[in-house]
């Protein structure tokens, strides 16, 4: 067989295997999937004689080169010199932009050299992330018994992102994450070429950023009473109970976070959520709400109907305070945007407030929605005066959108569509496809939250609806709200691997998206995440029960898993199922008389691969009634 036809056969079988999720014969598993990969034969051998060399370098490229040297040292133990010489090189080269995307890169691995060419240091950095995924998993942390030197498969990779805005949002208000944890999150994002880290810095449950001219925000607003258990079931603060849970970032801390992110080509987008979700601000300065009553910072207790967490939009003090806040935020954060929230304002307090009613008359506003629009337009002018652009949740459409606002569409995509049809820019974060706080596996085993968002949902969504000008869709995010995320380990569990799926949605070409192929590449990431001690969910391997009712109105339970081709075993007799138990054949199961519990487990190639899950008949019946599944 000629070399060409052998290559063709190899390419065809490789393509087929990767497309069907069957056998995986490729040596290259990159997430997000690059625009084009040509696998070669042979390998580059990385050892301690390898030198990192720069061509047309600048200050950013120098920092990136030393970042690479440090990163390789973590796993290989080799400290690679940066400079000339050496018989084997990793070349980092800035080339003239021409038609190249500013975040794009070309990566070539031959047996002689690794070469990454890009028009910007950011492009080189993304090329490096791809290169690191070609290295053995040991690159993520010294693994005992590792084989050195490392062998890196030869390839030619051409790559650039589909969208310029590829974000993850971390809610640091509901639960506070330390500076070190935020930096760790940034490191994890950088691996997968995200470039926006949106920090939700204020809410009812904590104010998280030092504002020097308003010291009460961090003296009072950053702290609440300590509670643990299930969010929304907590007791409100008791009399004389100390507020010792929480924390905040000093401006010096935040400067370090911003610089840390910038060295990884990630922009920190700050969010100060107003006019609602403002209880921590109101607890610090009680004259800012319509009722002007003193409230404590909410520790995660149900919010009383009478408690206004909404700023009074007819109160001049509100604008004086916000001007101080946004002056300091604008000076601190280099991001061209400031996120002003704008979501979920309960406008009943405005409707009942004489000052707000007077303002509506003066401004000829016919509804409280228009009052919100009045407020957001004032925010827009305030930010413009400080050289910043306004972005807000899609509620800022209500009552009329501020002229230059960018919309972050979270209540589905319709807000984004409406904004784009009016010529506004949009960042897509529809909750049912991108909310990383929602449960990702069978609700009986996942930590409880208010809704579901599976790996498949993240992977299969497309941020550009047919009906809009694609240029107006800047990109999108995954959003990790932290009501039910009390620890950083759990933040990681909720982020990965759904964050891998979203990385691919926002980076890779639409026509290269293939879920089965993604699953293979996702599994190849797991040993890397293990080596880096990053927590992640394996929920896609678990059984997911789909309870419903059959024609005889009996409870019937379908069993599936997101990863295809697994064997599912079950018992009804309270024993632990294994691969000698009855095997699920695809026909929904009916509980035998007297049985109260169904226990299931998934296997692959004769080995357990998912968690063992017990489901009670009562719980499944309740779910069947809610889900109306008909068998
Ligand atoms: C939101 O989820 N309330 C933006």
Coordinates of C-alpha atoms and ligand atoms in Angstrom, one line a residue:
X1 CA 0.0 0.0 0.0
X2 CA 1.4 3.4 -0.9
X3 CA 2.1 5.9 1.8
X4 CA -0.6 8.2 0.6
X5 CA -3.3 5.5 0.6
X6 CA -2.1 4.3 4.0
X7 CA -2.4 7.8 5.3
X8 CA -5.9 8.1 3.7
X9 CA -7.0 4.9 5.3
X10 CA -5.6 6.0 8.7
X11 CA -7.4 9.4 8.4
X12 CA -10.6 7.7 7.4
X13 CA -10.6 5.2 10.2
X14 CA -9.5 7.9 12.7
X15 CA -12.3 10.2 11.5
X16 CA -14.8 7.3 11.7
X17 CA -13.7 6.2 15.2
X18 CA -13.7 9.7 16.5
X19 CA -17.1 10.4 15.0
X20 CA -18.7 7.3 16.4
X21 CA -17.1 7.4 19.8
X22 CA -15.9 3.8 19.3
X23 CA -12.3 2.8 19.4
X24 CA -10.0 5.7 19.7
X25 CA -6.8 5.5 17.7
X26 CA -5.6 9.1 17.6
X27 CA -2.8 10.4 19.7
X28 CA -4.1 13.9 19.8
X29 CA -7.1 14.9 22.1
X30 CA -7.4 18.6 22.4
X31 CA -10.3 20.6 24.0
X32 CA -11.5 22.8 22.6
X33 CA -11.2 21.1 19.2
X34 CA -8.9 23.1 16.9
X35 CA -10.0 24.3 13.5
X36 CA -7.7 21.9 11.7
X37 CA -5.4 19.1 12.9
X38 CA -3.1 17.1 10.7
X39 CA -1.5 14.3 12.7
X40 CA 2.0 13.3 11.6
X41 CA 4.1 10.3 12.3
X42 CA 7.0 10.4 14.8
X43 CA 7.5 12.5 17.9
X44 CA 9.3 15.4 19.3
X45 CA 11.3 14.3 22.4
X46 CA 11.3 16.9 25.1
X47 CA 14.2 16.6 27.5
X48 CA 16.4 18.9 29.6
X49 CA 18.4 20.1 26.5
X50 CA 15.3 21.6 24.9
X51 CA 15.4 25.4 24.8
X52 CA 12.6 27.9 24.5
X53 CA 13.4 30.4 21.8
X54 CA 11.6 33.6 20.9
X55 CA 11.4 35.3 17.5
X56 CA 10.2 39.0 17.2
X57 CA 9.5 38.8 20.9
X58 CA 7.9 41.6 23.0
X59 CA 7.4 42.1 26.7
X60 CA 4.2 40.0 26.7
X61 CA 5.8 37.1 24.8
X62 CA 8.7 37.1 27.3
X63 CA 6.3 36.7 30.1
X64 CA 4.5 34.0 28.2
X65 CA 7.8 32.2 27.5
X66 CA 8.7 32.2 31.2
X67 CA 5.1 31.0 32.1
X68 CA 5.7 28.1 29.7
X69 CA 9.1 27.3 31.3
X70 CA 7.5 27.3 34.8
X71 CA 4.6 25.2 33.6
X72 CA 6.8 22.5 32.0
X73 CA 9.0 22.5 35.2
X74 CA 5.9 21.5 37.3
X75 CA 5.5 18.2 35.6
X76 CA 8.8 17.4 33.9
X77 CA 11.2 18.6 36.6
X78 CA 13.2 20.1 33.6
X79 CA 13.9 23.8 33.9
X80 CA 14.1 24.8 30.2
X81 CA 16.4 27.7 29.3
X82 CA 14.8 30.6 27.5
X83 CA 17.2 31.9 24.8
X84 CA 19.2 30.8 21.8
X85 CA 21.1 27.6 21.0
X86 CA 20.2 24.1 21.9
X87 CA 19.7 21.3 19.4
X88 CA 16.0 21.1 20.1
X89 CA 13.8 24.1 20.4
X90 CA 10.3 25.2 21.3
X91 CA 10.0 28.3 19.1
X92 CA 7.6 31.0 20.0
X93 CA 7.3 33.4 17.1
X94 CA 5.3 36.6 16.5
X95 CA 4.4 37.1 12.9
X96 CA 2.8 40.0 11.1
X97 CA -1.0 39.9 11.5
X98 CA -2.0 39.7 7.8
X99 CA -5.2 37.8 7.7
X100 CA -4.5 36.0 10.9
X101 CA -7.2 36.1 13.7
X102 CA -5.7 38.1 16.7
X103 CA -6.1 35.1 19.0
X104 CA -5.2 32.5 16.3
X105 CA -2.1 30.4 16.1
X106 CA -0.3 27.8 14.0
X107 CA 1.4 25.0 15.9
X108 CA 3.9 22.7 14.2
X109 CA 5.4 19.7 16.0
X110 CA 8.1 17.9 14.1
X111 CA 10.8 15.5 15.4
X112 CA 13.2 18.5 15.3
X113 CA 11.2 21.3 16.8
X114 CA 8.0 22.7 18.2
X115 CA 7.0 26.0 16.6
X116 CA 4.1 28.2 17.6
X117 CA 3.4 31.2 15.3
X118 CA 0.8 33.9 16.1
X119 CA 0.1 37.6 15.5
X120 CA -0.1 38.3 19.2
X121 CA 1.3 36.9 22.4
X122 CA -2.3 35.8 23.3
X123 CA -2.3 33.6 20.2
X124 CA 1.0 32.1 21.2
X125 CA -0.4 31.5 24.7
X126 CA -3.4 29.6 23.1
X127 CA -0.9 27.6 20.9
X128 CA 0.9 26.7 24.1
X129 CA -2.3 25.4 25.7
X130 CA -2.8 23.1 22.7
X131 CA 0.9 22.0 22.9
X132 CA 0.5 21.2 26.6
X133 CA -2.4 18.9 25.8
X134 CA -0.1 17.0 23.4
X135 CA 2.3 16.5 26.3
X136 CA 1.7 13.5 28.6
X137 CA -0.7 14.1 31.5
X138 CA 2.4 14.4 33.8
X139 CA 2.6 18.0 32.5
X140 CA -0.1 18.8 35.0
X141 CA 1.8 17.7 38.0
X142 CA 4.7 15.4 38.9
X143 CA 3.3 11.9 38.7
X144 CA 5.1 9.2 40.5
X145 CA 6.8 6.7 38.1
X146 CA 6.5 9.0 35.1
X147 CA 8.5 8.2 32.0
X148 CA 11.0 10.8 30.9
X149 CA 11.9 12.3 28.4
X150 CA 8.5 13.1 27.1
X151 CA 7.4 12.1 23.6
X152 CA 5.1 14.6 21.9
X153 CA 3.2 13.5 18.7
X154 CA 4.1 15.3 15.5
X155 CA 1.2 17.4 14.1
X156 CA 0.3 20.6 12.2
X157 CA -2.5 22.5 13.9
X158 CA -4.2 25.6 12.6
X159 CA -6.5 27.3 15.0
X160 CA -8.5 30.4 15.9
X161 CA -11.6 31.0 18.0
X162 CA -15.2 31.3 16.8
X163 CA -16.0 34.0 19.4
X164 CA -14.0 36.8 21.0
X165 CA -15.9 36.5 24.3
X166 CA -15.5 33.1 26.0
X167 CA -16.3 33.5 29.7
X168 CA -17.0 31.8 32.9
X169 CA -18.8 33.6 35.8
X170 CA -17.9 32.9 39.4
X171 CA -20.3 34.2 42.0
X172 CA -18.1 35.2 44.9
X173 CA -21.0 36.8 46.8
X174 CA -23.2 33.9 47.9
X175 CA -20.1 32.1 49.0
X176 CA -16.7 33.9 49.2
X177 CA -13.7 32.4 47.4
X178 CA -10.3 33.5 48.4
X179 CA -7.8 35.3 46.1
X180 CA -5.8 32.0 45.8
X181 CA -9.0 30.1 44.8
X182 CA -10.0 32.7 42.2
X183 CA -6.4 32.5 40.8
X184 CA -6.7 28.7 40.6
X185 CA -10.0 29.1 38.8
X186 CA -8.3 31.4 36.3
X187 CA -5.6 28.8 35.8
X188 CA -8.2 26.2 35.1
X189 CA -10.0 28.5 32.6
X190 CA -6.7 29.3 30.8
X191 CA -6.2 25.6 30.0
X192 CA -9.3 25.7 27.8
X193 CA -8.8 29.1 26.2
X194 CA -11.5 31.1 28.1
X195 CA -10.7 34.8 28.1
X196 CA -13.3 36.5 30.3
X197 CA -13.6 35.8 34.1
X198 CA -16.8 37.5 35.2
X199 CA -16.8 38.0 39.0
X200 CA -20.2 38.6 40.6
X201 CA -18.9 40.8 43.3
X202 CA -22.1 41.9 45.1
X203 CA -25.5 40.4 46.1
X204 CA -27.8 40.0 49.1
X205 CA -25.3 37.7 50.8
X206 CA -22.0 39.6 50.7
X207 CA -20.2 42.6 49.3
X208 CA -16.8 41.5 48.1
X209 CA -14.7 44.4 46.9
X210 CA -13.0 47.2 48.9
X211 CA -14.4 50.6 48.0
X212 CA -12.1 53.0 49.9
X213 CA -14.6 55.9 50.0
X214 CA -17.4 53.6 51.4
X215 CA -15.8 51.6 54.2
X216 CA -19.1 50.3 55.6
X217 CA -19.4 48.1 52.5
X218 CA -16.6 45.9 53.7
X219 CA -16.9 46.5 57.4
X220 CA -20.6 45.4 57.4
X221 CA -21.6 44.2 53.9
X222 CA -18.9 41.6 53.5
X223 CA -19.9 39.6 56.6
X224 CA -22.8 37.5 57.6
X225 CA -23.6 34.9 60.3
X226 CA -22.2 31.4 59.6
X227 CA -24.7 28.8 58.3
X228 CA -24.3 25.4 56.8
X229 CA -26.7 22.9 55.2
X230 CA -29.1 23.7 52.5
X231 CA -29.3 27.3 51.2
X232 CA -32.7 28.9 51.7
X233 CA -33.4 26.6 54.6
X234 CA -31.2 28.6 57.0
X235 CA -32.3 30.6 60.0
X236 CA -32.0 34.4 59.6
X237 CA -29.4 36.0 61.9
X238 CA -30.3 35.7 65.6
X239 CA -29.9 38.6 68.0
X240 CA -26.3 39.3 69.0
X241 CA -25.0 36.5 66.7
X242 CA -21.5 37.4 65.3
X243 CA -21.2 38.0 61.6
X244 CA -18.0 36.2 61.0
X245 CA -18.5 34.4 57.7
X246 CA -17.5 36.0 54.4
X247 CA -14.7 38.2 53.3
X248 CA -13.7 40.6 50.5
X249 CA -10.8 41.5 48.2
X250 CA -8.8 44.6 49.0
X251 CA -8.1 46.7 46.0
X252 CA -4.5 45.4 46.2
X253 CA -5.8 41.8 46.2
X254 CA -7.9 42.6 43.1
X255 CA -4.9 44.2 41.3
X256 CA -3.0 40.9 41.8
X257 CA -6.0 38.9 40.5
X258 CA -6.3 41.2 37.5
X259 CA -2.5 40.9 36.7
X260 CA -2.6 37.1 37.3
X261 CA -5.5 36.8 34.8
X262 CA -3.9 39.2 32.3
X263 CA -0.8 37.0 32.2
X264 CA -3.1 34.3 31.1
X265 CA -4.9 36.6 28.6
X266 CA -8.1 36.6 30.7
X267 CA -10.0 39.8 31.4
X268 CA -11.7 40.2 34.7
X269 CA -15.3 41.6 34.2
X270 CA -16.5 43.1 37.4
X271 CA -20.3 42.9 38.3
X272 CA -21.9 45.2 40.9
X273 CA -25.5 44.0 40.8
X274 CA -28.0 46.9 41.1
X275 CA -30.7 48.0 41.6
X276 CA -31.9 44.6 43.1
X277 CA -29.8 41.9 44.7
X278 CA -28.4 44.8 46.8
X279 CA -29.0 43.8 50.4
X280 CA -25.3 43.8 51.3
X281 CA -25.1 47.4 50.1
X282 CA -28.4 48.3 51.9
X283 CA -27.2 46.6 55.1
X284 CA -24.1 48.8 55.0
X285 CA -26.0 52.0 54.1
X286 CA -29.7 51.5 55.1
X287 CA -30.9 54.9 53.7
X288 CA -30.6 53.5 50.1
X289 CA -33.8 51.4 50.0
X290 CA -37.3 52.8 49.7
X291 CA -38.2 51.6 53.2
X292 CA -34.9 52.8 54.7
X293 CA -35.1 50.1 57.3
X294 CA -32.0 48.4 58.7
X295 CA -31.5 44.8 57.5
X296 CA -28.7 42.3 58.2
X297 CA -26.7 40.7 55.3
X298 CA -28.7 37.6 54.4
X299 CA -26.9 34.4 55.3
X300 CA -29.0 32.3 52.8
X301 CA -32.3 32.4 54.7
X302 CA -35.6 32.8 52.8
X303 CA -36.0 36.5 52.1
X304 CA -39.1 38.0 53.9
X305 CA -41.6 39.7 51.5
X306 CA -41.3 42.9 53.4
X307 CA -37.5 43.2 53.0
X308 CA -36.5 45.4 50.1
X309 CA -33.2 44.3 48.6
X310 CA -33.8 47.0 45.9
X311 CA -32.2 50.4 45.7
X312 CA -34.7 53.4 45.7
X313 CA -34.3 54.8 42.3
X314 CA -35.8 58.1 43.4
X315 CA -33.2 58.7 46.1
X316 CA -30.3 61.1 45.2
X317 CA -28.1 59.4 47.7
X318 CA -28.3 56.2 45.6
X319 CA -26.7 57.9 42.7
X320 CA -24.0 59.6 44.9
X321 CA -23.1 56.2 46.4
X322 CA -23.1 54.5 43.0
X323 CA -20.9 57.2 41.5
X324 CA -18.3 56.6 44.2
X325 CA -18.5 52.8 43.7
X326 CA -18.3 52.9 40.0
X327 CA -15.5 55.5 40.0
X328 CA -13.3 53.1 42.1
X329 CA -14.4 50.1 40.0
X330 CA -13.6 51.9 36.8
X331 CA -10.2 52.9 38.0
X332 CA -9.4 49.4 39.3
X333 CA -10.5 47.2 36.5
X334 CA -9.0 47.5 33.0
X335 CA -12.0 45.7 31.4
X336 CA -13.8 48.1 29.0
X337 CA -17.2 46.8 30.4
X338 CA -18.7 47.1 33.8
X339 CA -21.6 44.7 34.5
X340 CA -24.4 46.5 36.5
X341 CA -26.6 43.4 37.0
X342 CA -30.2 44.7 36.6
X343 CA -31.9 41.3 37.1
X344 CA -34.9 40.3 39.2
X345 CA -35.9 43.7 40.6
X346 CA -39.1 43.4 42.7
X347 CA -40.6 46.7 41.7
X348 CA -43.4 46.6 44.2
X349 CA -41.3 48.8 46.5
X350 CA -41.1 51.4 43.9
X351 CA -44.8 51.2 43.1
X352 CA -45.6 51.8 46.8
X353 CA -43.1 54.6 47.3
X354 CA -44.2 58.2 47.0
X355 CA -40.8 59.5 45.9
X356 CA -40.7 56.9 43.1
X357 CA -44.2 57.8 42.1
X358 CA -43.3 61.5 41.9
X359 CA -40.2 60.7 39.8
X360 CA -42.4 58.7 37.4
X361 CA -44.7 61.8 37.0
X362 CA -41.8 64.2 36.5
X363 CA -40.2 61.9 34.0
X364 CA -43.5 61.0 32.2
X365 CA -42.9 57.3 32.9
X366 CA -46.0 55.1 32.6
X367 CA -44.7 52.0 34.4
X368 CA -42.3 50.8 37.0
X369 CA -40.5 48.9 34.2
X370 CA -39.8 52.4 32.7
X371 CA -38.4 53.4 36.1
X372 CA -35.9 50.6 35.8
X373 CA -35.0 51.7 32.3
X374 CA -34.6 55.3 33.7
X375 CA -32.2 53.9 36.3
X376 CA -30.1 51.8 33.8
X377 CA -29.9 54.8 31.4
X378 CA -28.5 56.9 34.3
X379 CA -26.0 54.1 35.0
X380 CA -25.0 54.0 31.4
X381 CA -24.2 57.8 31.4
X382 CA -22.4 57.4 34.7
X383 CA -20.2 54.6 33.3
X384 CA -19.6 56.4 30.0
X385 CA -18.3 59.4 31.9
X386 CA -15.7 57.1 33.4
X387 CA -14.8 55.6 30.0
X388 CA -16.7 52.3 30.5
X389 CA -19.4 50.4 28.6
X390 CA -22.5 49.0 30.3
X391 CA -23.4 45.4 30.2
X392 CA -26.4 44.0 32.1
X393 CA -28.7 41.0 32.5
X394 CA -31.6 40.8 30.0
X395 CA -34.0 42.5 32.4
X396 CA -32.4 45.8 31.3
X397 CA -34.6 45.4 28.1
X398 CA -37.7 46.0 30.2
X399 CA -39.1 49.5 29.8
X400 CA -36.5 50.3 27.0
X401 CA -32.9 49.4 26.5
X402 CA -30.2 52.0 27.2
X403 CA -28.8 53.2 23.8
X404 CA -25.3 51.6 24.0
X405 CA -26.0 48.7 26.4
X406 CA -24.7 45.2 25.8
X407 CA -27.1 42.5 27.0
X408 CA -26.2 39.3 28.8
X409 CA -29.1 37.0 27.9
X410 CA -29.9 34.5 30.7
X411 CA -33.6 33.9 30.7
X412 CA -33.1 31.8 27.5
X413 CA -32.0 33.4 24.3
X414 CA -35.0 35.6 23.6
X415 CA -33.6 38.7 25.4
X416 CA -30.5 38.3 23.4
X417 CA -32.4 38.0 20.1
X418 CA -34.6 41.0 20.9
X419 CA -31.4 43.1 21.8
X420 CA -29.6 42.0 18.6
X421 CA -32.6 42.8 16.5
X422 CA -32.3 46.4 17.9
X423 CA -28.6 46.4 16.9
X424 CA -27.2 45.8 20.4
X425 CA -24.3 43.5 21.2
X426 CA -25.1 40.3 23.1
X427 CA -23.3 37.8 25.3
X428 CA -25.3 34.5 25.5
X429 CA -25.7 32.7 28.9
X430 CA -29.1 31.0 28.6
X431 CA -29.7 29.3 32.0
X432 CA -30.8 26.0 30.7
X433 CA -27.6 25.5 28.7
X434 CA -25.0 27.4 30.6
X435 CA -25.8 27.6 34.3
X436 CA -23.2 25.5 36.0
X437 CA -24.9 25.7 39.4
X438 CA -27.7 23.4 38.2
X439 CA -27.5 19.7 38.7
X440 CA -25.8 17.7 36.0
X441 CA -26.7 14.1 36.8
X442 CA -29.6 12.2 38.2
X443 CA -31.1 14.5 40.9
X444 CA -31.2 11.7 43.4
X445 CA -27.4 11.7 43.6
X446 CA -26.4 15.2 42.8
X447 CA -26.3 18.0 45.4
X448 CA -29.8 19.6 45.2
X449 CA -30.3 22.7 43.2
X450 CA -33.3 24.2 41.5
X451 CA -33.0 22.8 38.0
X452 CA -30.9 20.7 35.6
X453 CA -28.3 21.4 33.0
X454 CA -26.5 18.4 31.6
X455 CA -23.2 18.0 29.8
X456 CA -25.3 17.4 26.6
X457 CA -27.2 20.6 27.1
X458 CA -24.0 22.6 27.4
X459 CA -22.5 20.8 24.4
X460 CA -25.4 20.9 22.0
X461 CA -26.4 24.6 22.4
X462 CA -25.5 27.1 19.8
X463 CA -25.1 30.8 20.9
X464 CA -26.1 32.2 17.5
X465 CA -29.9 32.0 16.8
X466 CA -30.8 31.9 13.1
X467 CA -32.7 35.1 13.2
X468 CA -29.9 37.5 14.2
X469 CA -26.8 39.1 12.7
X470 CA -24.0 36.8 14.1
X471 CA -21.6 39.7 14.4
X472 CA -23.7 41.0 17.3
X473 CA -23.2 37.8 19.3
X474 CA -19.9 38.5 21.0
X475 CA -19.9 35.0 22.5
X476 CA -21.0 33.5 25.7
X477 CA -20.3 32.2 29.2
X478 CA -21.0 29.5 31.7
X479 CA -22.3 31.0 34.9
X480 CA -21.5 29.4 38.3
X481 CA -23.9 30.9 40.9
X482 CA -22.7 29.8 44.3
X483 CA -25.8 29.6 46.6
X484 CA -25.2 25.8 46.7
X485 CA -21.5 26.0 46.2
X486 CA -19.9 26.4 49.6
X487 CA -16.4 25.2 48.8
X488 CA -13.9 25.6 46.0
X489 CA -13.7 21.8 45.5
X490 CA -17.4 21.9 44.7
X491 CA -17.0 24.9 42.4
X492 CA -14.6 22.7 40.4
X493 CA -17.0 19.8 40.4
X494 CA -19.8 22.0 39.0
X495 CA -17.5 23.6 36.4
X496 CA -15.8 20.6 34.9
X497 CA -16.5 18.9 32.5
X498 CA -19.4 21.1 31.5
X499 CA -16.9 23.9 31.2
X500 CA -15.0 21.8 28.7
X501 CA -18.2 21.5 26.6
X502 CA -18.7 25.3 26.8
X503 CA -15.1 26.0 25.9
X504 CA -15.7 24.0 22.7
X505 CA -19.0 25.8 22.0
X506 CA -17.3 29.2 22.2
X507 CA -14.0 28.3 20.5
X508 CA -14.4 25.6 17.9
X509 CA -16.0 25.8 14.5
X510 CA -19.7 25.0 14.5
X511 CA -19.3 22.3 11.9
X512 CA -16.7 20.4 14.0
X513 CA -18.9 19.9 17.0
X514 CA -19.5 16.2 17.6
X515 CA -20.7 15.0 21.0
X516 CA -19.3 11.4 20.7
X517 CA -15.9 12.7 19.6
X518 CA -16.0 15.3 22.4
X519 CA -16.7 12.5 25.0
X520 CA -13.5 10.7 23.9
X521 CA -11.5 13.9 24.2
X522 CA -13.1 14.6 27.5
X523 CA -12.1 11.3 28.9
X524 CA -8.5 12.0 27.8
X525 CA -8.7 15.2 29.9
X526 CA -9.6 13.3 33.1
X527 CA -6.1 12.0 33.9
X528 CA -4.8 15.5 33.4
X529 CA -7.4 17.0 35.8
X530 CA -6.5 14.2 38.2
X531 CA -2.8 15.1 38.0
X532 CA -3.6 18.7 38.5
X533 CA -5.8 17.8 41.4
X534 CA -8.8 19.5 39.8
X535 CA -12.1 18.1 40.9
X536 CA -14.6 17.2 38.2
X537 CA -17.9 15.4 37.8
X538 CA -18.2 12.0 36.2
X539 CA -22.0 12.3 36.1
X540 CA -22.1 11.6 32.4
X541 CA -21.2 8.0 33.2
X542 CA -24.0 7.6 35.7
X543 CA -27.4 6.2 35.1
X544 CA -30.1 8.8 34.7
X545 CA -33.6 7.6 35.6
X546 CA -36.5 8.8 33.5
X547 CA -39.7 7.9 35.5
X548 CA -43.1 8.1 33.8
X549 CA -46.3 6.2 33.5
X550 CA -47.2 3.4 31.1
X551 CA -50.5 2.8 29.4
X552 CA -51.7 0.9 32.6
X553 CA -50.9 4.0 34.6
X554 CA -48.1 2.2 36.4
X555 CA -44.8 3.9 37.3
X556 CA -42.3 2.9 34.6
X557 CA -38.7 3.9 34.8
X558 CA -36.5 4.3 31.7
X559 CA -32.7 4.2 32.3
X560 CA -30.2 6.1 30.2
X561 CA -26.7 7.6 30.5
X562 CA -25.1 10.5 28.6
X563 CA -22.1 8.4 27.6
X564 CA -23.5 5.9 25.1
X565 CA -22.9 2.2 25.0
X566 CA -22.8 1.5 28.7
X567 CA -24.3 -1.6 30.3
X568 CA -26.8 -0.8 33.0
X569 CA -27.5 -3.4 35.8
X570 CA -30.3 -3.1 38.4
X571 CA -31.9 -4.7 41.5
X572 CA -35.3 -4.2 43.2
X573 CA -34.4 -6.3 46.3
X574 CA -32.2 -3.8 48.1
X575 CA -29.0 -5.6 47.2
X576 CA -26.1 -4.0 45.4
X577 CA -26.2 -4.5 41.6
X578 CA -23.2 -5.6 39.7
X579 CA -22.7 -7.2 36.2
X580 CA -24.3 -10.4 37.4
X581 CA -27.6 -8.6 38.2
X582 CA -30.4 -8.2 35.6
X583 CA -29.3 -6.0 32.7
X584 CA -31.4 -3.2 31.5
X585 CA -32.6 -3.8 27.9
X586 CA -34.2 -0.5 27.1
X587 CA -37.8 -1.5 28.2
X588 CA -38.8 0.8 31.1
X589 CA -38.9 -1.0 34.4
X590 CA -42.0 -1.5 36.5
X591 CA -41.6 -2.0 40.2
X592 CA -42.5 -5.6 41.2
X593 CA -45.2 -5.9 44.0
X594 CA -43.7 -4.9 47.4
X595 CA -40.5 -3.4 46.0
X596 CA -39.8 0.1 47.2
X597 CA -36.2 0.8 45.9
X598 CA -34.6 0.5 42.5
X599 CA -30.8 0.4 42.6
X600 CA -28.8 0.9 39.4
X601 CA -25.2 1.0 38.2
X602 CA -23.4 1.4 34.8
X603 CA -20.5 -0.7 33.6
X604 CA -18.2 -0.5 30.6
X605 CA -16.2 -3.4 29.4
X606 CA -17.1 -5.4 32.5
X607 CA -16.0 -2.7 34.9
X608 CA -18.2 -0.4 37.0
X609 CA -17.9 3.1 35.6
X610 CA -20.8 5.1 37.1
X611 CA -21.9 5.5 40.7
X612 CA -24.3 3.1 42.3
X613 CA -27.6 4.9 42.6
X614 CA -30.7 4.0 44.8
X615 CA -34.0 5.5 43.8
X616 CA -37.1 5.1 45.9
X617 CA -40.5 4.4 44.4
X618 CA -42.0 7.4 46.2
X619 CA -39.3 9.8 44.8
X620 CA -39.6 8.4 41.3
X621 CA -43.4 8.7 41.4
X622 CA -43.1 12.3 42.4
X623 CA -40.6 12.9 39.6
X624 CA -42.9 11.1 37.1
X625 CA -45.8 13.4 38.1
X626 CA -43.6 16.4 37.6
X627 CA -42.1 15.2 34.4
X628 CA -45.2 13.7 32.6
X629 CA -43.1 11.1 30.8
X630 CA -45.4 8.7 28.9
X631 CA -44.3 5.1 28.1
Ligands
LIG1 C1 -29.6 35.6 37.1 O1 -29.5 34.4 37.0 N1 -30.5 36.1 38.0 C2 -28.9 36.6 36.2

